XYZ file of C-alpha atoms in Angstrom:
692
model
C -17.076 30.745 -0.081
C -15.752 31.505 -3.569
C -13.136 34.184 -3.561
C -12.015 36.489 -6.362
C -8.530 36.479 -4.895
C -6.907 33.658 -2.840
C -5.616 33.894 0.550
C -2.743 31.653 -0.386
C -0.833 31.581 -3.635
C 0.853 28.191 -3.018
C -0.539 24.984 -1.419
C 0.949 21.609 -0.910
C -1.231 18.730 0.229
C 0.987 16.227 2.183
C -1.005 12.919 2.033
C 0.299 10.350 4.443
C -1.397 7.019 3.885
C -2.475 5.345 7.112
C -1.548 8.213 9.422
C -3.589 7.871 12.598
C -4.693 11.075 14.445
C -5.017 9.262 17.795
C -1.602 7.783 17.749
C -0.162 11.030 16.325
C -1.557 13.041 19.176
C 0.072 10.622 21.630
C 3.362 10.878 19.873
C 3.127 14.655 19.854
C 2.393 14.788 23.563
C 5.310 12.414 24.338
C 7.681 14.619 22.381
C 8.322 12.229 19.502
C 6.880 14.448 16.694
C 8.377 17.942 17.002
C 7.615 18.900 13.381
C 3.985 17.868 13.596
C 3.740 19.821 16.878
C 5.139 22.892 15.034
C 2.489 22.535 12.371
C -0.321 22.209 14.988
C 0.911 25.302 16.855
C 1.254 27.410 13.744
C -1.968 26.207 12.154
C -5.428 24.810 12.700
C -7.052 21.446 13.276
C -9.391 19.663 15.766
C -7.852 18.973 19.191
C -8.066 15.338 18.445
C -6.543 15.933 14.921
C -9.419 13.851 13.478
C -10.897 13.989 10.065
C -14.157 12.106 9.651
C -13.420 9.745 6.889
C -15.774 8.007 4.503
C -16.319 4.375 3.669
C -14.887 2.012 2.796
C -11.717 3.078 4.767
C -9.289 2.027 2.016
C -6.853 3.753 -0.330
C -8.278 4.533 -3.776
C -11.810 5.601 -2.753
C -10.613 7.864 -0.053
C -7.731 9.560 -1.929
C -10.313 10.101 -4.844
C -12.754 11.687 -2.266
C -9.858 13.937 -1.033
C -9.182 14.960 -4.534
C -12.764 15.629 -5.712
C -14.688 16.519 -2.479
C -17.172 13.815 -3.484
C -18.275 10.535 -1.835
C -17.512 7.207 -3.490
C -21.174 6.769 -4.778
C -20.550 10.033 -6.601
C -17.011 9.733 -7.861
C -17.414 5.992 -8.704
C -14.341 4.518 -6.965
C -16.157 2.510 -4.295
C -13.418 0.101 -3.421
C -9.753 -0.865 -4.152
C -11.234 -2.802 -6.950
C -14.469 -2.050 -8.748
C -17.208 -4.074 -10.300
C -18.895 -2.653 -13.388
C -22.643 -2.879 -13.433
C -23.988 -6.458 -13.705
C -20.422 -7.982 -13.796
C -19.555 -10.344 -10.981
C -16.871 -12.372 -12.598
C -14.376 -9.585 -13.327
C -12.923 -6.932 -11.108
C -11.127 -3.711 -12.339
C -8.408 -1.711 -10.624
C -10.042 1.128 -8.765
C -6.838 3.142 -8.935
C -7.433 4.162 -12.576
C -8.641 7.639 -13.377
C -10.738 6.251 -16.350
C -13.317 5.048 -13.737
C -13.591 8.371 -11.953
C -16.888 10.350 -12.532
C -16.024 13.485 -10.639
C -13.728 16.382 -11.302
C -10.406 16.486 -9.352
C -9.308 19.794 -7.867
C -5.934 19.640 -9.677
C -7.682 19.966 -13.076
C -9.261 23.209 -11.745
C -6.032 24.649 -10.390
C -4.077 23.837 -13.634
C -6.742 25.118 -15.923
C -6.927 28.393 -13.843
C -3.210 28.940 -14.673
C -1.657 27.420 -11.523
C 1.320 25.154 -12.348
C 0.166 21.976 -10.603
C 1.991 18.818 -9.619
C 0.277 15.562 -8.671
C 2.808 13.175 -7.107
C 2.067 9.542 -6.765
C -1.677 9.992 -5.795
C -3.146 6.388 -5.788
C -6.639 7.066 -7.013
C -7.999 9.217 -9.869
C -4.595 10.727 -10.918
C -3.296 8.520 -13.688
C -3.651 8.987 -16.582
C -3.965 12.734 -16.425
C -7.575 13.831 -17.060
C -6.779 17.386 -18.140
C -4.911 18.536 -21.201
C -3.650 21.623 -19.491
C 0.099 22.188 -19.942
C 0.085 23.310 -16.265
C -0.741 19.833 -14.994
C 2.131 17.545 -14.302
C 1.549 14.098 -13.018
C 3.906 11.486 -11.542
C 2.634 7.906 -11.341
C -0.172 7.054 -8.956
C -0.780 3.566 -10.410
C -0.036 1.580 -7.277
C -0.075 2.418 -3.471
C 3.586 1.641 -2.839
C 6.075 4.225 -4.272
C 6.805 6.045 -7.529
C 7.531 3.661 -10.399
C 6.674 0.566 -8.243
C 4.051 -0.679 -10.772
C 6.226 0.035 -13.838
C 9.870 -0.266 -12.982
C 10.125 -3.098 -10.439
C 11.832 -6.027 -12.197
C 12.228 -8.645 -9.570
C 11.244 -8.794 -5.880
C 12.974 -8.467 -2.621
C 14.582 -11.563 -0.987
C 16.784 -12.807 1.865
C 20.400 -14.221 1.324
C 21.322 -17.182 3.399
C 24.958 -18.211 2.951
C 26.762 -20.810 5.086
C 29.754 -23.088 5.077
C 27.384 -25.941 5.855
C 25.533 -25.521 2.477
C 26.815 -27.598 -0.249
C 25.183 -25.929 -3.266
C 23.722 -22.694 -4.512
C 19.988 -22.191 -5.245
C 17.398 -19.621 -5.472
C 14.070 -20.652 -3.833
C 10.843 -18.811 -4.654
C 8.534 -18.572 -1.545
C 11.005 -20.488 0.551
C 10.396 -18.274 3.583
C 7.007 -18.992 5.095
C 7.750 -17.788 8.537
C 10.514 -15.776 10.223
C 12.496 -18.764 11.464
C 14.058 -19.917 8.231
C 17.497 -21.422 9.080
C 20.629 -20.355 7.271
C 21.384 -24.001 6.481
C 18.841 -26.329 4.774
C 18.903 -29.813 3.390
C 17.418 -31.206 0.237
C 18.582 -28.410 -2.067
C 17.702 -29.110 -5.718
C 19.643 -29.047 -8.937
C 20.538 -25.425 -8.855
C 18.252 -24.477 -11.745
C 17.490 -20.770 -12.135
C 13.940 -19.622 -12.011
C 12.792 -16.742 -14.177
C 11.167 -14.174 -11.750
C 8.005 -12.316 -12.814
C 8.622 -9.243 -10.646
C 5.717 -10.067 -8.387
C 3.091 -7.386 -8.270
C 5.355 -4.946 -10.073
C 3.322 -4.467 -13.238
C -0.049 -5.802 -12.028
C -1.893 -2.500 -12.224
C -0.298 -1.686 -15.572
C -1.474 -4.978 -17.012
C -4.854 -5.068 -15.491
C -6.200 -1.450 -15.676
C -7.960 -1.965 -18.958
C -8.858 -5.742 -19.004
C -9.561 -6.396 -15.331
C -8.964 -9.654 -13.681
C -11.101 -12.672 -12.782
C -13.016 -12.812 -9.454
C -10.822 -14.662 -7.064
C -11.563 -16.457 -3.764
C -9.270 -15.665 -0.861
C -8.459 -17.298 2.443
C -8.496 -14.460 4.944
C -5.935 -16.094 7.139
C -3.421 -16.789 4.368
C -3.777 -14.740 1.118
C -6.337 -11.990 1.692
C -5.861 -8.741 3.691
C -5.615 -10.836 6.795
C -2.568 -12.718 5.289
C -0.782 -9.742 3.742
C 1.922 -9.918 6.385
C 2.579 -13.573 5.691
C 3.354 -13.413 1.964
C 6.042 -16.033 1.340
C 9.486 -14.486 0.534
C 12.204 -15.765 -1.617
C 15.565 -17.010 -0.266
C 18.884 -17.200 -2.217
C 20.996 -19.962 -0.660
C 24.730 -20.250 -1.075
C 27.653 -22.119 0.179
C 30.694 -20.281 1.738
C 34.145 -21.544 1.025
C 37.722 -20.281 0.880
C 38.118 -17.707 -1.921
C 39.749 -19.123 -5.091
C 40.418 -18.453 -8.817
C 40.077 -14.689 -8.481
C 41.981 -12.806 -11.215
C 43.291 -10.276 -8.794
C 44.922 -10.986 -5.390
C 42.683 -11.322 -2.385
C 43.494 -11.747 1.232
C 44.609 -15.233 2.098
C 41.916 -15.643 4.674
C 39.092 -14.319 2.418
C 35.926 -16.463 1.983
C 33.554 -16.312 -0.894
C 29.829 -16.956 -1.696
C 27.627 -16.319 -4.599
C 24.780 -13.812 -4.636
C 22.077 -14.903 -6.856
C 19.881 -12.198 -8.578
C 16.913 -12.268 -10.857
C 15.691 -15.569 -9.460
C 19.129 -17.130 -10.015
C 19.701 -16.063 -13.557
C 22.484 -13.688 -12.545
C 25.390 -14.502 -10.193
C 27.619 -12.098 -8.352
C 30.673 -13.361 -6.548
C 31.126 -11.972 -3.041
C 34.045 -11.966 -0.645
C 33.577 -12.212 3.131
C 36.488 -10.245 4.630
C 38.068 -9.296 7.936
C 38.228 -5.902 9.354
C 41.041 -4.281 11.422
C 39.677 -6.133 14.504
C 40.629 -9.418 12.961
C 37.046 -10.736 12.621
C 34.885 -11.050 9.461
C 32.867 -7.856 9.350
C 32.180 -6.779 5.719
C 31.085 -8.169 2.329
C 32.454 -7.003 -1.031
C 30.202 -7.746 -4.069
C 31.723 -8.010 -7.492
C 30.379 -8.076 -10.982
C 32.667 -11.053 -11.661
C 35.911 -12.590 -10.458
C 37.967 -10.611 -13.058
C 36.750 -7.234 -11.710
C 39.459 -5.170 -10.134
C 37.153 -3.298 -7.786
C 33.880 -4.351 -6.135
C 30.569 -2.854 -7.038
C 29.777 -2.267 -3.407
C 31.275 -2.996 0.004
C 28.813 -3.498 2.879
C 29.789 -3.560 6.526
C 27.893 -5.822 8.980
C 24.596 -4.296 9.879
C 24.994 -1.567 7.253
C 22.101 -0.534 4.882
C 23.276 0.657 1.427
C 21.096 2.416 -1.084
C 21.060 2.647 -4.860
C 23.417 -0.040 -5.841
C 23.442 -0.078 -9.680
C 23.664 -3.438 -11.364
C 21.782 -5.603 -13.838
C 18.501 -7.622 -13.678
C 16.831 -9.871 -16.217
C 13.345 -9.333 -17.366
C 12.135 -11.868 -19.984
C 14.864 -11.808 -22.630
C 16.229 -8.295 -21.725
C 18.959 -7.296 -19.348
C 17.958 -4.137 -17.552
C 20.036 -1.662 -15.673
C 18.600 -1.358 -12.128
C 19.145 -0.123 -8.651
C 18.746 -2.163 -5.478
C 19.224 -1.582 -1.782
C 20.997 -4.184 0.476
C 21.616 -4.716 4.090
C 23.981 -7.203 5.809
C 21.965 -8.601 8.555
C 24.639 -10.855 10.089
C 28.223 -12.012 9.451
C 29.563 -14.708 11.786
C 32.833 -13.505 13.345
C 34.501 -16.682 11.741
C 33.066 -15.955 8.399
C 30.935 -19.173 8.425
C 27.572 -17.465 7.913
C 26.145 -14.430 6.143
C 22.601 -13.214 6.049
C 21.612 -10.276 3.822
C 18.482 -8.419 2.715
C 18.183 -7.475 -0.945
C 15.450 -5.124 -1.978
C 13.358 -5.195 -5.175
C 15.177 -4.010 -8.231
C 14.124 -0.892 -10.036
C 14.574 -0.336 -13.783
C 16.325 3.028 -14.018
C 15.185 3.685 -17.621
C 11.421 3.535 -16.856
C 9.532 6.794 -17.199
C 6.158 5.325 -18.283
C 4.042 7.189 -15.700
C 5.726 10.588 -15.704
C 3.936 13.400 -17.443
C 5.773 15.131 -18.903
C 8.566 12.591 -19.346
C 11.230 15.149 -19.023
C 10.428 15.291 -15.240
C 11.967 11.813 -14.748
C 15.233 12.891 -16.299
C 15.314 16.048 -14.189
C 14.653 14.149 -10.950
C 17.299 11.503 -11.673
C 19.918 14.129 -12.537
C 19.314 16.257 -9.506
C 17.857 14.030 -6.830
C 18.442 10.343 -7.718
C 16.684 7.221 -8.823
C 13.160 6.310 -7.577
C 13.557 4.009 -4.538
C 12.377 0.405 -4.149
C 9.482 -0.477 -1.697
C 9.183 -3.293 0.690
C 6.317 -5.482 2.093
C 8.568 -7.915 4.035
C 6.956 -9.005 7.229
C 5.987 -12.217 9.037
C 5.506 -10.179 12.148
C 9.230 -10.352 12.732
C 11.051 -7.458 14.380
C 14.237 -7.816 12.244
C 12.531 -8.156 8.957
C 10.150 -5.256 9.637
C 12.539 -2.788 11.281
C 15.929 -3.632 9.955
C 14.805 -4.338 6.361
C 11.327 -3.079 5.553
C 11.494 0.136 7.699
C 14.873 1.151 6.354
C 13.613 0.598 2.787
C 10.802 2.997 3.498
C 13.178 5.483 4.966
C 14.815 5.561 1.583
C 11.424 6.077 -0.074
C 10.677 8.990 2.276
C 13.960 10.626 1.657
C 13.853 10.257 -2.108
C 10.221 11.580 -2.205
C 10.804 14.516 0.198
C 14.028 15.531 -1.676
C 12.265 15.243 -5.143
C 9.254 17.306 -4.041
C 11.277 20.020 -2.244
C 13.576 20.305 -5.289
C 10.586 20.713 -7.589
C 8.925 23.199 -5.270
C 12.150 25.262 -5.006
C 13.050 25.154 -8.665
C 10.165 24.517 -11.090
C 7.730 27.219 -10.265
C 4.882 24.901 -8.990
C 2.097 26.577 -7.061
C 0.010 23.603 -6.149
C 1.229 20.212 -5.134
C -0.858 17.075 -4.354
C 1.449 14.344 -2.817
C 1.043 10.975 -1.251
C 3.507 8.931 0.954
C 2.493 5.374 1.612
C 5.094 4.196 4.272
C 2.942 4.007 7.358
C 0.138 1.930 5.822
C 2.311 -0.923 4.404
C 4.570 -1.117 7.377
C 1.636 -1.243 9.871
C -0.061 -3.996 7.814
C 2.901 -6.250 8.822
C 2.076 -6.261 12.593
C -0.577 -4.003 13.824
C -3.014 -6.745 14.414
C -0.631 -8.149 17.029
C 0.468 -4.749 18.392
C -1.177 -5.369 21.845
C -0.166 -8.920 22.520
C 2.899 -9.636 20.430
C 3.584 -12.901 18.632
C 5.735 -15.977 19.245
C 9.011 -14.315 18.031
C 8.319 -10.642 18.588
C 7.080 -8.956 21.853
C 4.405 -6.347 22.168
C 7.208 -3.990 23.284
C 9.154 -4.487 20.088
C 5.982 -3.761 18.045
C 5.458 -0.593 20.064
C 9.068 0.415 19.281
C 8.335 -0.162 15.461
C 5.112 1.982 15.759
C 7.067 4.759 17.344
C 9.684 4.545 14.675
C 7.118 4.748 11.940
C 5.676 7.998 13.330
C 9.098 9.536 13.914
C 9.807 8.585 10.278
C 6.637 10.482 9.253
C 7.766 13.468 11.364
C 11.209 13.550 9.681
C 9.441 13.577 6.361
C 7.076 16.373 7.362
C 10.006 18.287 8.627
C 11.456 18.606 5.103
C 8.419 20.756 4.259
C 7.831 22.899 7.329
C 10.444 25.601 6.134
C 8.336 26.213 3.034
C 5.756 28.008 5.175
C 8.303 30.799 5.407
C 8.212 31.052 1.652
C 4.556 31.479 1.387
C 3.319 27.828 1.175
C 0.222 26.535 2.882
C 0.685 23.000 4.184
C -2.179 20.669 4.489
C -1.472 17.320 6.196
C -4.075 14.562 5.792
C -4.507 10.830 5.337
C -7.071 8.519 3.735
C -7.590 6.351 6.740
C -5.610 4.902 9.666
C -5.429 1.432 11.113
C -6.643 -0.220 14.302
C -5.294 -3.063 16.403
C -8.652 -4.956 16.633
C -9.486 -6.563 19.935
C -10.915 -9.663 18.428
C -9.987 -12.140 15.730
C -10.252 -11.921 11.911
C -13.594 -11.727 10.214
C -14.800 -13.977 7.534
C -16.511 -11.385 5.330
C -15.002 -8.904 2.779
C -11.552 -8.668 1.456
C -9.614 -7.440 -1.548
C -10.927 -10.586 -3.370
C -13.931 -12.632 -2.577
C -13.947 -13.870 1.029
C -16.606 -16.585 1.166
C -16.337 -18.021 4.644
C -19.408 -16.566 6.278
C -21.465 -16.458 2.933
C -20.716 -20.070 2.481
C -21.745 -20.906 6.016
C -25.063 -19.003 5.411
C -25.578 -21.043 2.219
C -25.585 -17.988 -0.161
C -22.254 -18.765 -1.806
C -21.481 -22.286 -3.074
C -18.091 -23.332 -4.368
C -17.572 -25.569 -7.326
C -16.529 -29.103 -6.625
C -13.831 -31.146 -8.491
C -15.712 -34.143 -9.878
C -12.716 -36.362 -9.613
C -11.707 -35.706 -6.016
C -14.978 -34.439 -4.560
C -12.998 -31.485 -2.999
C -14.168 -27.885 -3.125
C -12.358 -25.698 -5.613
C -11.481 -21.994 -5.383
C -14.207 -21.185 -7.838
C -17.913 -20.341 -7.758
C -20.696 -22.731 -8.632
C -22.883 -20.076 -10.318
C -25.687 -22.591 -10.662
C -26.086 -22.573 -6.869
C -24.671 -19.323 -5.660
C -27.355 -16.605 -4.864
C -25.032 -13.956 -3.427
C -21.377 -13.192 -2.989
C -19.421 -10.832 -0.773
C -16.901 -9.482 -3.352
C -14.469 -6.933 -2.051
C -14.815 -4.874 1.109
C -18.303 -3.921 2.263
C -20.101 -5.027 -0.813
C -22.496 -8.063 -1.204
C -23.966 -8.664 -4.740
C -27.030 -10.707 -5.402
C -26.798 -13.109 -8.353
C -29.810 -11.471 -10.029
C -31.715 -12.897 -13.078
C -31.515 -10.591 -16.072
C -28.523 -8.597 -14.650
C -25.856 -11.161 -13.964
C -24.723 -13.725 -16.499
C -21.890 -16.136 -16.071
C -19.808 -18.304 -18.530
C -19.610 -21.861 -17.202
C -18.676 -25.240 -18.705
C -21.366 -27.869 -19.101
C -21.051 -31.673 -18.576
C -19.214 -32.011 -21.972
C -16.676 -29.238 -21.298
C -18.384 -26.682 -23.548
C -18.684 -23.044 -22.369
C -22.245 -21.867 -22.007
C -23.718 -18.699 -20.571
C -26.212 -18.972 -17.652
C -28.362 -16.381 -15.967
C -28.547 -15.277 -12.413
C -30.737 -17.106 -9.944
C -32.650 -14.590 -7.838
C -35.863 -13.228 -9.486
C -35.960 -9.406 -9.312
C -39.583 -9.838 -7.978
C -38.054 -11.599 -4.887
C -35.146 -9.138 -4.450
C -36.673 -7.220 -1.514
C -37.398 -10.253 0.558
C -34.187 -11.839 -0.389
C -32.287 -8.792 0.864
C -34.326 -8.671 4.056
C -33.354 -12.212 4.887
C -29.789 -11.805 4.073
C -29.452 -8.665 6.295
C -31.274 -10.413 9.041
C -28.829 -13.344 8.728
C -25.868 -11.016 8.827
C -27.016 -9.441 12.050
C -27.517 -12.769 13.663
C -23.974 -13.787 13.201
C -22.347 -13.825 16.616
C -18.760 -14.264 17.882
C -18.548 -17.688 19.406
C -16.353 -16.466 22.183
C -17.965 -13.163 23.095
C -21.523 -13.729 21.884
C -21.516 -10.278 20.342
C -22.574 -9.517 16.803
C -19.701 -8.861 14.325
C -21.663 -6.701 11.878
C -22.053 -3.030 12.783
C -24.657 -2.339 10.107
C -26.006 -3.768 6.806
C -28.084 -1.575 4.472
C -29.643 -1.938 1.096
C -27.814 0.031 -1.649
C -30.379 2.842 -1.690
C -30.175 3.221 2.150
C -26.413 3.154 2.201
C -26.383 6.560 0.453
C -26.416 8.011 4.029
C -22.888 6.567 4.307
C -21.804 8.039 0.962
C -21.746 4.582 -0.614
C -24.442 2.966 -2.675
C -27.437 5.208 -3.458
C -28.158 5.313 -7.192
C -24.724 4.245 -8.207
C -25.182 0.838 -9.969
C -21.698 -0.640 -9.479
C -22.054 -0.754 -5.718
C -23.190 -3.871 -3.883
C -26.938 -4.516 -3.501
C -26.158 -4.649 0.221
C -23.548 -2.417 1.919
C -22.220 -3.594 5.304
C -19.593 -2.726 7.976
C -17.757 -4.957 10.446
C -18.335 -4.106 14.148
C -15.543 -2.406 16.089
C -12.997 -4.949 17.074
C -13.831 -7.432 14.248
C -12.321 -5.412 11.333
C -9.079 -6.389 9.576
C -7.204 -3.298 10.532
C -9.008 -0.988 8.220
C -10.984 -1.230 4.920
C -14.161 -2.879 6.277
C -14.465 -0.678 9.388
C -16.150 2.622 10.246
C -13.780 5.600 10.250
C -14.814 6.161 13.866
C -13.559 2.701 15.025
C -11.103 2.648 17.890
C -8.560 -0.107 18.546
C -6.105 -1.319 21.110
C -2.913 0.666 21.947
C -4.264 4.119 21.065
C -4.986 3.230 17.461
C -7.970 4.387 15.366
C -9.279 3.850 11.891
C -10.028 7.477 10.866
C -7.822 9.912 9.022
C -5.893 13.020 10.242
C -6.137 16.638 9.290
C -3.905 19.664 10.009
C -3.471 22.882 7.925
C -0.951 25.658 8.457
C 0.437 28.606 6.552
C -1.157 31.524 4.654
C -4.959 31.535 4.640
C -5.151 29.394 7.815
C -5.705 30.718 11.286
C -2.700 30.211 13.626
C -2.968 28.075 16.739
C -6.583 27.324 16.430
C -8.595 24.202 17.475
C -12.052 23.987 15.992
C -14.888 21.887 17.383
C -16.274 21.399 13.903
C -16.537 17.824 12.645
C -14.276 18.050 9.603
C -15.168 15.554 6.902
C -13.107 14.038 4.158
C -15.213 15.683 1.469
C -14.305 19.110 3.123
C -10.557 19.086 2.183
C -10.819 19.823 -1.553
C -13.293 22.718 -1.179
C -11.215 24.167 1.680
C -8.120 24.215 -0.481
C -10.217 25.733 -3.343
C -11.558 28.385 -1.101
C -8.180 29.640 0.229
C -6.875 29.681 -3.299
C -9.720 31.605 -4.669
C -10.796 28.726 -7.112
C -14.149 27.337 -7.884
C -15.320 24.105 -6.321
C -14.906 20.780 -8.145
C -18.056 20.203 -10.199
C -19.369 17.256 -8.192
C -18.091 18.407 -4.769
C -20.358 17.542 -1.845
C -18.204 18.964 0.995
C -17.855 22.539 2.160
C -14.942 24.801 3.122
C -13.825 24.531 6.772
C -14.502 28.286 7.204
C -13.775 28.007 11.050
C -10.103 27.693 10.307
C -9.885 30.053 7.276
C -8.168 33.377 7.981
C -10.526 36.033 6.777
C-alpha cells in the first residue's frame, strides 16, 4: 500500500516499554486511564489492545523490530546481548546500531525530507545510521532514561542518620534487604570509597569491545535477582549543631550527608517546624554557607538539586533528586533517598549536540533513573516510582516542546518506566512478600498505569494539530504462576544445563570448589542469553584456556559437526523431559533447531543465533524475555505488547479482528505517510484501520 501522498503529515510513535494490553484494558474499564480511553475512542486497535509480539520478548530485539518491520533473524539483534558467529566467550551489547542489518523507518522519513527525531530508542538508534541533516537522534544506548549510560556519575543510595550512630561511613552494597536498621554496630574507619557509577557507562564502554561470558545465579544476580541488587547506605551520627559560621536555632541538630561514595560531605541541619517538632532538613555546601542548597520537608520529594560529584580525579557539576522518608519528631533519626547523580555537561549521545543545550535551557536537565527495589513498598513507591515520575515529566515536556517549536514531522520515542518498576515486584504480585502485601503491589501496579496515562495525556492534544499518535510497546510482563526457571538469562544461566551434563564448570584446584567459569575441555553446550543454546562445535568454536603450567592455549570445540544432528536431537529430548518437581509439568514450551526456529522469526539462516532456540512454558518464565508473547500470568498480566493508533489517516472508533504483528507497525506508519517500506521489512500495513 504505497501512496504517492500521505494520509498524515505528522506522526509520533509513543513507545512505552513493558506496557501490558491486558492490564491496560482492565485499567481503562475501571476508569483509571482516561487518556488511553480517549485514544481508543478516537482511533483504532484490537478490542483486547494486543499486538502479537516476536521473540525473544525483550527490549533491544523488539524495539529494532518495531523500527524496521523485520524479525530478529533478519535485523540481527536477536537478544539483549548478541554473540557473533562462532564466538561463545564474548558477548556484545545488542543495543548498538552497528549490529543492525535492516533499514530503520526513520532513515527513510529523514531522507524523504521529513524532519525526524528519534528519542531514546533502545535498539538500532545509536549511533545514527543516516547522514541526512533531517535525522536527529537523542541517546538510545541504555534502556533506562536519556543520558543514563553517559551522564550518571554515582548511583542512588539510602541515608541512615541516628543519634545512636557514633561515626559516619558510606557502605557500598550494605542494603541486601528492605529491613536495614537506621542504627548499626561495627562501623569501620570512615574511609571513603570511590564510586564507579554502577552501570552508568557500561554500554558506552562495551559497545565495541564486548564483555566476557559470565555465569549468573538466577536467584541472585541474573534477571531473577534484578530486584535484589544490593543498595548503598550512607550512615551518619546525629548530634547538636555546633561550629556553624552563621547562627542556627539553639535546638537544631546536625548530620553529615556523604556523596560520591563518601568523598564529598554536606553538613545538614535537622530543624523544627511551626508545630514544634522536627520536620525538615536543610542541606548546606559547608558550614560557612549563608543559605542552604535545598530545604526538604518530611516526606517531600525534591527534583534537580544541583551540586558536585566526583568521578575519578574530576569534580563534576551534577543534579540529584532527594526524598526525606522519615524524620523522628524528636530529631533523633532521619532516613533519606538520594537518587543517582547526572553530569549536567554531558551531551555525548545527542545528535546534533545543540539539541542538548536547547532542552536544558527550555525544559531542564535530563532526570536520573532508579532501580531500587527489594520488593519493598516504600522503596518502590516512595523512591523509585517518584524518580520515574520525574523521568516521565522531563521526557514528555522535552518532546512536546520540540514538537511544538522545532518543526519535527516524525518522532520515534521510548519511555522505560513501566518495565523497570515492574521488575521490582511483579513476580510476587499475586501473593505478596514478607514485608509487602499483594494489595500494596496491586496499588503500585495501578500507580504505574496511571503514570503511563498522565504521560500519554501530554500528547493527546497534538491530534488536534494534525499529529497521528501510535502507542505501542516491545513486550509486557507476567506474574508467573510457578517458580523461577534455571535456563536462559542476560548472562549464562547454567543450572539446568549443568544438571543435564552439557555444561561443566571449572574447578579451583586448591579448594576443589566449582568456579564461575566454564571448563571448555568438558562443556559440550551452553545456554547463553535468553532462548539460545549453543553447541561447542569443532572447527567453529575455539577457546583460550590455561594449561597446567599457567600458559594460555587455544583449544577447539568438542562436538564433531558430523554428530551435530543427533546431538541436537538428544538435547531437545532432554529439554522436553525436564519436569517441575511440584506439578509434574514440563517447563519448556518448545525447543527447535536453528533452521526450524525461523517460523518464530528467530534463527533460520542467521549464524549468530543459537543452534537450538527454546521458550519457557507459560508460568515458568522470568516475567518476560524467555516467554511467548502470548503468555498470560496471574493478576490480569500478559507478556505481549500493546497497539493503539489515533489521528489523521486512522479510522475513528474502530476495533479490528486482524491479528496485528509487531512487524506490521513500521509498514503501517510508512503507508499512512506515503513512504516506501523499509528495505528488509517483513510486515504489512494494517489496512483494516487505515482511513482510505
